Coordinates of C-alpha atoms in Angstrom, one line a residue:
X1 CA 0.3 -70.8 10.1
X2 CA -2.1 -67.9 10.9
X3 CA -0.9 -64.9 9.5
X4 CA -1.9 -63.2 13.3
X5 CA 0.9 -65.4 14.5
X6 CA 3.8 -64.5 11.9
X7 CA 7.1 -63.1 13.4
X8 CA 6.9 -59.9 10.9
X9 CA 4.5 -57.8 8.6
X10 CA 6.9 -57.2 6.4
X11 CA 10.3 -58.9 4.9
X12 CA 12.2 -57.0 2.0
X13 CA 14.0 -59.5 0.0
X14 CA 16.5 -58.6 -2.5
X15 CA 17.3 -56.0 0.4
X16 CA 21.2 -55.9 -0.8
X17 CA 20.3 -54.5 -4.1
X18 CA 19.5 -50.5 -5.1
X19 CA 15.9 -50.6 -4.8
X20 CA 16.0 -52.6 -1.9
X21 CA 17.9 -50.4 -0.2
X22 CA 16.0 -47.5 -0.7
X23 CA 12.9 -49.2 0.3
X24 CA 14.6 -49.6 3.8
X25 CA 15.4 -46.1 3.8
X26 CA 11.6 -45.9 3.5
X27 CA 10.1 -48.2 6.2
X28 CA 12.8 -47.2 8.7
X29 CA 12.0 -43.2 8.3
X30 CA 7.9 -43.4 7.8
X31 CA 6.7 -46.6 9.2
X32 CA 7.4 -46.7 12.5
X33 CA 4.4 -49.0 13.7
X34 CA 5.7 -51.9 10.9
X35 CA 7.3 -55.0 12.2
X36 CA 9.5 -55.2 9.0
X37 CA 13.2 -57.1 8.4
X38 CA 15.4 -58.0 5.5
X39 CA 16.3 -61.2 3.8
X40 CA 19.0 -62.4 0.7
X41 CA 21.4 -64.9 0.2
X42 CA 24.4 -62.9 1.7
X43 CA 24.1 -62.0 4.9
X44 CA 27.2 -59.6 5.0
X45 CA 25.7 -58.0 2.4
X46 CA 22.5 -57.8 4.0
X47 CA 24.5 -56.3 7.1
X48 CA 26.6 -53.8 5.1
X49 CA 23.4 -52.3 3.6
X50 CA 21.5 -51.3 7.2
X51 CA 24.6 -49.8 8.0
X52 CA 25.0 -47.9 4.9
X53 CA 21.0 -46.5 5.4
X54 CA 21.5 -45.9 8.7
X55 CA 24.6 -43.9 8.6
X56 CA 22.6 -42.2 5.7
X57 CA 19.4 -41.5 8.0
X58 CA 21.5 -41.0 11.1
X59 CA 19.9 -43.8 12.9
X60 CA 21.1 -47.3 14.2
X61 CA 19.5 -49.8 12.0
X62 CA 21.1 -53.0 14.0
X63 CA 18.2 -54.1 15.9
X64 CA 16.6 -54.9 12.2
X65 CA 16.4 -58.8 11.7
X66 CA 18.2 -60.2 8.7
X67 CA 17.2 -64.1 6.8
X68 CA 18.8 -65.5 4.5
X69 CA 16.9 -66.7 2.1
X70 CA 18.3 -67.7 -1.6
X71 CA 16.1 -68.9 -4.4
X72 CA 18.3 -71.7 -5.4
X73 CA 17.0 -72.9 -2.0
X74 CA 13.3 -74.1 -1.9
X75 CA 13.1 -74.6 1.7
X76 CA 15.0 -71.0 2.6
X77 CA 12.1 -69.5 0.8
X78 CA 8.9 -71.0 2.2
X79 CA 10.9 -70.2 6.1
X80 CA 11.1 -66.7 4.7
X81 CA 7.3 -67.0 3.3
X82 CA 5.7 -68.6 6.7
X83 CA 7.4 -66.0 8.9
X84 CA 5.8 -62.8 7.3
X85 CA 2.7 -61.5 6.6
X86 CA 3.6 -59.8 3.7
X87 CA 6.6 -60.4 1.1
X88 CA 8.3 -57.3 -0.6
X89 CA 10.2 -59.0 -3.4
X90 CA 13.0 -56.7 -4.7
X91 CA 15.0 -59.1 -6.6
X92 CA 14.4 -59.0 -10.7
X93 CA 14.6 -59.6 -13.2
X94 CA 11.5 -61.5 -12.1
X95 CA 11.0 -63.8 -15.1
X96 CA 14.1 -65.8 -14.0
X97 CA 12.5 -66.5 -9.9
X98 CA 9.7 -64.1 -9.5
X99 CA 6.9 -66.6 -10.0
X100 CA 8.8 -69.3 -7.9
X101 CA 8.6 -66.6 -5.4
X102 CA 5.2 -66.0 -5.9
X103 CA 4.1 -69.9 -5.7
X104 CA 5.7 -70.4 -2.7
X105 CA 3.7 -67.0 -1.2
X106 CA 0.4 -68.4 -2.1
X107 CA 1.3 -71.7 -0.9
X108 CA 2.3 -70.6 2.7
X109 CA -0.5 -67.7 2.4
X110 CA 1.8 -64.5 2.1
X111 CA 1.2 -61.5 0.4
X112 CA 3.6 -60.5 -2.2
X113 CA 4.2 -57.3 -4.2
X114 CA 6.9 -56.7 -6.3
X115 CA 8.0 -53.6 -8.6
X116 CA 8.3 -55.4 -11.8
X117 CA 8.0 -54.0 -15.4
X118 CA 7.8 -57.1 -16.8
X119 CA 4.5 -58.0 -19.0
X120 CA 5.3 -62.2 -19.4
X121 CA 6.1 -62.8 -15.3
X122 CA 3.3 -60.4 -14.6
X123 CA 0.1 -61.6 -16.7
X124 CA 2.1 -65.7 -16.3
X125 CA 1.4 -65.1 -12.6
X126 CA -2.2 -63.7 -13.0
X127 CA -2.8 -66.3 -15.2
X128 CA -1.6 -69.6 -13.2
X129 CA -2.4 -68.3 -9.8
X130 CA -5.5 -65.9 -9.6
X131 CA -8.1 -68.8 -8.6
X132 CA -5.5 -70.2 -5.9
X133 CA -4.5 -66.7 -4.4
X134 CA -8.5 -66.5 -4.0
X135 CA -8.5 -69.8 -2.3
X136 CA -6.0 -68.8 0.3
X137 CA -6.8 -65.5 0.8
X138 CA -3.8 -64.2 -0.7
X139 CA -3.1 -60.3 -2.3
X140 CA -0.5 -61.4 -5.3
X141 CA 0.0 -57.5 -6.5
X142 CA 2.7 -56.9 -9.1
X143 CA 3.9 -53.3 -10.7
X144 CA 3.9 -51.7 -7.3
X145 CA 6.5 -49.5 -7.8
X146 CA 7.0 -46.8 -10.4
X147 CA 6.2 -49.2 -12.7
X148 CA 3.1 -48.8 -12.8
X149 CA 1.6 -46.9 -9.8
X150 CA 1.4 -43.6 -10.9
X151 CA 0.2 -44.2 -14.2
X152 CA -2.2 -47.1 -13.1
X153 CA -3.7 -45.5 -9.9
X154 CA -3.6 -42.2 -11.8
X155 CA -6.0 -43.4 -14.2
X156 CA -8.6 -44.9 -11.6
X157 CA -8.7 -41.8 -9.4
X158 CA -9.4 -39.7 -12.9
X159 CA -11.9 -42.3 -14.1
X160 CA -13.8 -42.7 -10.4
X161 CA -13.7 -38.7 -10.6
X162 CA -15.3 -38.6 -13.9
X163 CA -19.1 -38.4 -13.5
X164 CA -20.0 -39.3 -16.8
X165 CA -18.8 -42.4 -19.4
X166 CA -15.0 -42.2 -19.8
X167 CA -13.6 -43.1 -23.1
X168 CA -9.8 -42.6 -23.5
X169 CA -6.8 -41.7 -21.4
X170 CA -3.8 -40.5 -22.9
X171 CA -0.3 -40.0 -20.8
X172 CA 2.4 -38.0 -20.8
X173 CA 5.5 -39.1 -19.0
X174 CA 8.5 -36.6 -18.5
X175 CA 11.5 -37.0 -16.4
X176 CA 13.8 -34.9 -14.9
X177 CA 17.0 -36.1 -13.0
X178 CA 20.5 -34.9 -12.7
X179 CA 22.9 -35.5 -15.6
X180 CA 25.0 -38.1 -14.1
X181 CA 22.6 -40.0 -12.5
X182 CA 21.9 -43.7 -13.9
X183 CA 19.4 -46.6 -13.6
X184 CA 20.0 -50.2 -12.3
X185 CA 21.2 -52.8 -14.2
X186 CA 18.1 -55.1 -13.3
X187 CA 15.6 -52.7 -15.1
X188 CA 17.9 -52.9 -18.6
X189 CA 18.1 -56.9 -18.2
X190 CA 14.4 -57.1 -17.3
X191 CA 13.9 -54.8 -20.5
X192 CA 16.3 -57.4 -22.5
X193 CA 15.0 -60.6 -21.7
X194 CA 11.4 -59.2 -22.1
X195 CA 11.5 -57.8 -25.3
X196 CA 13.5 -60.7 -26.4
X197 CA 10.6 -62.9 -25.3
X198 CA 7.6 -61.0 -26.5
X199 CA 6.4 -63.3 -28.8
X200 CA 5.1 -65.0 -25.6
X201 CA 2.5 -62.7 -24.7
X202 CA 0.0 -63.2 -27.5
X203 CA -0.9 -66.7 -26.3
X204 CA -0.4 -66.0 -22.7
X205 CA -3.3 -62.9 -23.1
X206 CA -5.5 -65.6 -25.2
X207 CA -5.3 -67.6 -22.4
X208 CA -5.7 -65.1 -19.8
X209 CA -9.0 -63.3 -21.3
X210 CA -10.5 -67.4 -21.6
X211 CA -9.7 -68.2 -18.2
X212 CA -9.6 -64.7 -16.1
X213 CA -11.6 -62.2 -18.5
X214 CA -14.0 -64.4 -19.9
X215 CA -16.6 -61.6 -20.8
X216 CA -16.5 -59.7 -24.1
X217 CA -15.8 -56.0 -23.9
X218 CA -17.8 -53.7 -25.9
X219 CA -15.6 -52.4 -28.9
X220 CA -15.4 -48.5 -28.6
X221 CA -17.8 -46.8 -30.6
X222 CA -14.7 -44.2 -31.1
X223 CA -11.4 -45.8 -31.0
X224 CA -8.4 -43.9 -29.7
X225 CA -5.7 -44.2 -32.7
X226 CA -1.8 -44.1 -31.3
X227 CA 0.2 -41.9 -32.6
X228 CA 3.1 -42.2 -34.6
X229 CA 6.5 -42.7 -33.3
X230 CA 7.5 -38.9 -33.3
X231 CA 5.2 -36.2 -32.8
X232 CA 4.3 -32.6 -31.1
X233 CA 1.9 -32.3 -28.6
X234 CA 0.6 -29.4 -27.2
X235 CA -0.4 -31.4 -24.3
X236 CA 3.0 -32.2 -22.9
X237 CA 4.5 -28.8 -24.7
X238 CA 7.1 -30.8 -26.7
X239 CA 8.5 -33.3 -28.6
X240 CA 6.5 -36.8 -28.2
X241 CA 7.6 -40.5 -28.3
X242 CA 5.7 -43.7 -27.9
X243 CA 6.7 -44.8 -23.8
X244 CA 7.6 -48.6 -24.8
X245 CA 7.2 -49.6 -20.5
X246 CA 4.5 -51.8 -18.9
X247 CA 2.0 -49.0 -18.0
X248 CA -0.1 -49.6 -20.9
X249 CA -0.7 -53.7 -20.2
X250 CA -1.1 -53.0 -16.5
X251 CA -3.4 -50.5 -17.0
X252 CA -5.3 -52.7 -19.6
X253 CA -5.8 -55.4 -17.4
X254 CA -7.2 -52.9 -14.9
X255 CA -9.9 -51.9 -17.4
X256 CA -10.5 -56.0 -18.5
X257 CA -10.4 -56.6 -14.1
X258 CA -13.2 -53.1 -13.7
X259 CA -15.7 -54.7 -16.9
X260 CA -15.1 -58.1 -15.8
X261 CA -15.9 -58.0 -12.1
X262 CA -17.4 -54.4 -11.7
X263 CA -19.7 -53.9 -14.6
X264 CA -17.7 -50.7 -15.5
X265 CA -17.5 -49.1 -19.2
X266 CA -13.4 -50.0 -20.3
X267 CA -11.3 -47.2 -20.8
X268 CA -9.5 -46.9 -23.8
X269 CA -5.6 -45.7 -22.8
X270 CA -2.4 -44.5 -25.0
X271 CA 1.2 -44.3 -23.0
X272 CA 4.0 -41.5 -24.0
X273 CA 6.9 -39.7 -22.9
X274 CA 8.5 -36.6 -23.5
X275 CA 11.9 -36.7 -23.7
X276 CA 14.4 -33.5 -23.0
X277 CA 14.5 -32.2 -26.3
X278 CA 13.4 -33.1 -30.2
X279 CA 17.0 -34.5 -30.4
X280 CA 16.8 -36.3 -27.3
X281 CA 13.5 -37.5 -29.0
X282 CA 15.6 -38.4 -32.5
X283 CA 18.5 -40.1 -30.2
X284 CA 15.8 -42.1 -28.7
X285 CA 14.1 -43.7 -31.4
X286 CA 17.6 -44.6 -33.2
X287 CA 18.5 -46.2 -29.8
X288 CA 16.0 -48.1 -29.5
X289 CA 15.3 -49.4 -32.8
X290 CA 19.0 -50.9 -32.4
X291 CA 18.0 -52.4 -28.9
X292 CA 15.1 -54.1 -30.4
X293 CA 17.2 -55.4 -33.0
X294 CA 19.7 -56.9 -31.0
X295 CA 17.8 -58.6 -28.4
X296 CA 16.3 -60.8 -31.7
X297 CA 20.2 -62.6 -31.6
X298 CA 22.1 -64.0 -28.7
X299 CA 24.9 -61.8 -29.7
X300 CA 22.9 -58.9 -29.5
X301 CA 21.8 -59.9 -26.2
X302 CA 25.6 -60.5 -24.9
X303 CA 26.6 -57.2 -26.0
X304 CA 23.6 -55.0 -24.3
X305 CA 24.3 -56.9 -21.0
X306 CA 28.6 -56.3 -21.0
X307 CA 27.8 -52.3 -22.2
X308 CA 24.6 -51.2 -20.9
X309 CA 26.2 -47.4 -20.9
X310 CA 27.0 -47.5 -24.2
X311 CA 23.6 -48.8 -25.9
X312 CA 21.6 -47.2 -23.6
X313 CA 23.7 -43.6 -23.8
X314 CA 24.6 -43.6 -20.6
X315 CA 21.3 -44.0 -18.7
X316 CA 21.5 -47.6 -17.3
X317 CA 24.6 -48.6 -15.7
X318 CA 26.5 -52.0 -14.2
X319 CA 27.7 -49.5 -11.6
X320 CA 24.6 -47.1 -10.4
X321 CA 25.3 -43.3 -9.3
X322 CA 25.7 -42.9 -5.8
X323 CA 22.2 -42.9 -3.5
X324 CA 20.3 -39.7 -4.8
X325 CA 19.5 -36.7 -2.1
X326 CA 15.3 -36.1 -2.0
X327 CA 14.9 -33.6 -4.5
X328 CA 17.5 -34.2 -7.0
X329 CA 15.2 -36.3 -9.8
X330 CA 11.8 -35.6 -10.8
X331 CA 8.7 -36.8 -13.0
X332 CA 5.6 -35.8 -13.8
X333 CA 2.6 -37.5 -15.8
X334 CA -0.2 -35.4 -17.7
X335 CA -3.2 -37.4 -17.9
X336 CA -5.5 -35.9 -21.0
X337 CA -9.0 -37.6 -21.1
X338 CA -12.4 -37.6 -23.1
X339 CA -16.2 -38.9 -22.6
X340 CA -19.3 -38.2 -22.1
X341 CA -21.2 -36.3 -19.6
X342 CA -23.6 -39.1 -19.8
X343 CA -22.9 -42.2 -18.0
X344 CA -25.0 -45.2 -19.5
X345 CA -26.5 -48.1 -17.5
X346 CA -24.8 -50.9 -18.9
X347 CA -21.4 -50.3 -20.4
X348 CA -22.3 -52.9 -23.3
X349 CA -24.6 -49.9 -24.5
X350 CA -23.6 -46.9 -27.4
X351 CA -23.5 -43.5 -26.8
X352 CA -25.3 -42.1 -30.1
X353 CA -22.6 -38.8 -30.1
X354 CA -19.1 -38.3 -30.3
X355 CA -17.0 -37.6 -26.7
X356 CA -18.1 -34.5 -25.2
X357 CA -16.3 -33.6 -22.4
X358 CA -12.3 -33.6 -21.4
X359 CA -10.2 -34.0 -18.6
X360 CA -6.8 -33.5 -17.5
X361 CA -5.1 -34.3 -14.5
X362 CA -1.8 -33.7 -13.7
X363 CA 0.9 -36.0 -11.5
X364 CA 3.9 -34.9 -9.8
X365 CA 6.4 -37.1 -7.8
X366 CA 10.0 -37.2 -6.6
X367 CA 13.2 -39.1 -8.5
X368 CA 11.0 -42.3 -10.2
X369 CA 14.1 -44.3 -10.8
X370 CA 14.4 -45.0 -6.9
X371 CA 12.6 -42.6 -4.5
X372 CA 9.1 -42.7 -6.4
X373 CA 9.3 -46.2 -6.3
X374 CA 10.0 -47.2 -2.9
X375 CA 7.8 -44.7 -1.7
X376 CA 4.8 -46.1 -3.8
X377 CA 6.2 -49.6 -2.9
X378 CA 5.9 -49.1 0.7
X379 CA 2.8 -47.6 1.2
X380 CA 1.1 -50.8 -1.2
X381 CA 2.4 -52.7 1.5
X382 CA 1.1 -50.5 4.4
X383 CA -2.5 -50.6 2.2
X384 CA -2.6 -53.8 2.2
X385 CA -1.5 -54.6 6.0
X386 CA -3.7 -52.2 7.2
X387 CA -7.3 -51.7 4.7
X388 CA -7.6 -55.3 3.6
X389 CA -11.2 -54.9 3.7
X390 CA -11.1 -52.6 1.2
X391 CA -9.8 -54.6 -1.3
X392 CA -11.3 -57.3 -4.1
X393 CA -12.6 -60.1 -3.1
X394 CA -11.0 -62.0 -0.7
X395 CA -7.5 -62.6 -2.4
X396 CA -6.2 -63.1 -5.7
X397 CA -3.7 -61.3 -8.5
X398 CA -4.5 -57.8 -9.1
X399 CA -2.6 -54.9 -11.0
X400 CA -2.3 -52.0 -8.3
X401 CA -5.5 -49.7 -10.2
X402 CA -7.3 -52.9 -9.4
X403 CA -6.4 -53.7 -5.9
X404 CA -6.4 -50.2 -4.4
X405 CA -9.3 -48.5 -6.3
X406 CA -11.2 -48.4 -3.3
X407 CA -8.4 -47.6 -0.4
X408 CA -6.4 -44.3 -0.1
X409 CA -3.5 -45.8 -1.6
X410 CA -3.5 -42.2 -3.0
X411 CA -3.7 -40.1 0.1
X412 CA -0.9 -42.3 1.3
X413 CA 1.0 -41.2 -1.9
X414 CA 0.7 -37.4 -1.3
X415 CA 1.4 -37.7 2.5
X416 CA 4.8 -39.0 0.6
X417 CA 5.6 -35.7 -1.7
X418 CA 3.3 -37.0 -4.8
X419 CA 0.9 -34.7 -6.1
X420 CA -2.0 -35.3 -8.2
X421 CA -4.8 -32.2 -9.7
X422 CA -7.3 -32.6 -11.4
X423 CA -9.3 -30.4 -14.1
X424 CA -12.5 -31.3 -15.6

């Protein structure tokens, strides 16, 4: 089926869960000219939410299609696939049906962005269906929500800024939200199961660099050392920790997708965040040394998925806070950058002195747990609907830096509340 001829642009499945519902919020406030419904495997579920978001928004939300789709049920999926142009999938975590999802988009030639943080599905997926996305002209774009827009696209904008060689990025992530405010459940299971798993991803990147990133990227005439695990930096203005999310592979494979297929110098890049305080910082670490301990054992595993409040001191929750007001969580990202003023012909060659000159850039954005990443999540979709000739090729799997380098994915971002300066 031509996708001129699909019912919808958009479907949101996984529409029942927290991030789905806040992503309706968003397309039924700010996109006005997108044909958009829900899908799931409950329909009263489905229903309950549009009411919920439109007695929130004060606006009747009934006239919004719902399918039910489950992923238990091959043929409810490819209906959901061939009636859409473009597939929001909100349901994680994604290694359990996020690439059945994605097989089934490519087959039936849908677009498909999702918002996972999840290294394995993502790079499994670039891995097994880059070459057939191409084929059918298909945009397979994962990490579209705050995992890992802001960091990813962050880093583009500041590298396409840069007039000269770029050699390292280093971010600073810091959070503020309200006390009692918590995270969904998915994110902590995602964070389980893919840490549990890890061992996976050293063969699935051999394979990925043989048969995606074939080309050998220069090694860095001056390698950016990571930091230790606690440290001060007068960058961020406090208390440092290593940030253990997916911003770093995602934006890796951005650099391996810009040398591979653009001919651009690699950047080297370092994630972390700054917690509250330098006992925050201290809590921190001790939690998550035990996490990573006890996702090695079954056990382990049981026990962070029954008390996700306790092991996680309070921050994730089976039972979320109530839907946040705009305004009530925060984050911002500090971008801190070094090159040269000299850009070189081929980035193979060596520059014969040490970095030069700096950058910083600075991000600002509104609650990431939810807000941040609807509001990126959406307007990937409306990119993507709308400036298709402005991204790679002609389809294929891309991290967002890689896909939307070339659109104003970030204009889009700031019409939203995000805010990004830059000094050089």
């Amino acid at each position: 089926m031509s996708q001129d001829k699909r019912k919808y642009d958009v479907v949101v499945f996984g529409a029942s869960g927290v991030t789905g519902k806040y992503v309706i919020e968003e397309l039924a406030l700010f996109y006005k000219d997108i044909n958009w419904c829900i899908a799931g495997r409950n329909r009263d579920k489905l229903q309950d939410s549009l009411k919920e978001i439109g007695d929130c928004i004060n606006k009747n939300l009934n006239s919004i299609d719902i399918l039910e789709a489950d992923v238990g049920n091959e043929d409810s999926i490819a209906a959901m696939c061939k009636s859409t142009k473009l597939l929001l999938n909100c349901v994680g975590p994604y290694r359990f049906s996020g690439e059945k999802i994605a097989e089934q988009c490519v087959k039936h030639k849908t677009h498909c962005i999702d918002v996972s943080g999840e290294p394995q599905f993502l790079e499994t997926v670039h891995l097994k269906y880059f070459e057939e996305a191409q084929k059918q002209g298909v945009y397979i774009v994962g990490s579209c929500g705050f995992d890992s827009i802001p960091c990813d696209v962050g880093v583009e904008e500041i590298r396409k800024r840069f007039k000269g060689d770029l050699n390292y990025i280093e971010t600073y992530l810091s959070v503020n939200q309200p006390p009692e405010s918590t995270v969904n459940f998915g994110t902590w299971q995602s964070a389980i199961h893919g840490l549990a798993h890890a061992k996976e991803l050293k063969p699935l990147r051999k394979a990925l660099k043989n048969k995606v990133f074939n080309k050998n990227a220069p090694k860095p005439e001056y390698p950016l050392k990571a930091k230790g695990y606690l440290f001060h930096s007068s960058i961020a203005g406090g208390w440092c920790i290593p940030f253990l999310g997916s911003d770093k592979s995602v934006i890796t494979r951005t650099q391996m997708h810009n040398f591979q297929f653009k001919n651009e110098r690699p950047v080297q890049v370092q994630t972390y965040m700054k917690p509250y305080s330098f006992f925050t910082a201290i809590a921190t670490l001790i939690m998550g040394s035990i996490f990573m301990l006890m996702v090695k054992f079954a056990l382990g595993r049981d026990l962070l998925e029954k008390f996700p409040e306790v092991f996680s001191l309070g921050m994730f929750s089976r039972n979320p806070s109530s839907k946040e007001k705009p305004g009530e969580g925060s984050f911002k990202v500090i971008f801190n950058g070094k090159g040269w003023t000299e850009k070189l012909e081929d980035p193979t060659d060596r520059h014969q002195q040490p970095p030069n000159a700096n950058i910083k850039a600075v991000l600002y954005g509104p609650d990431p747990g939810y807000i941040s990443t609807a509001v990126c999540f959406v307007a990937s979709a409306f990119i993507i609907l709308n400036e298709e000739d402005k991204l790679p090729f002609n389809g294929g799997v891309f991290t967002p830096g890689a896909a939307f380098s070339n659109t104003s994915l970030m204009k889009k971002l700031e019409e939203r509340g995000m805010k990004l300066t830059v000094e050089i």
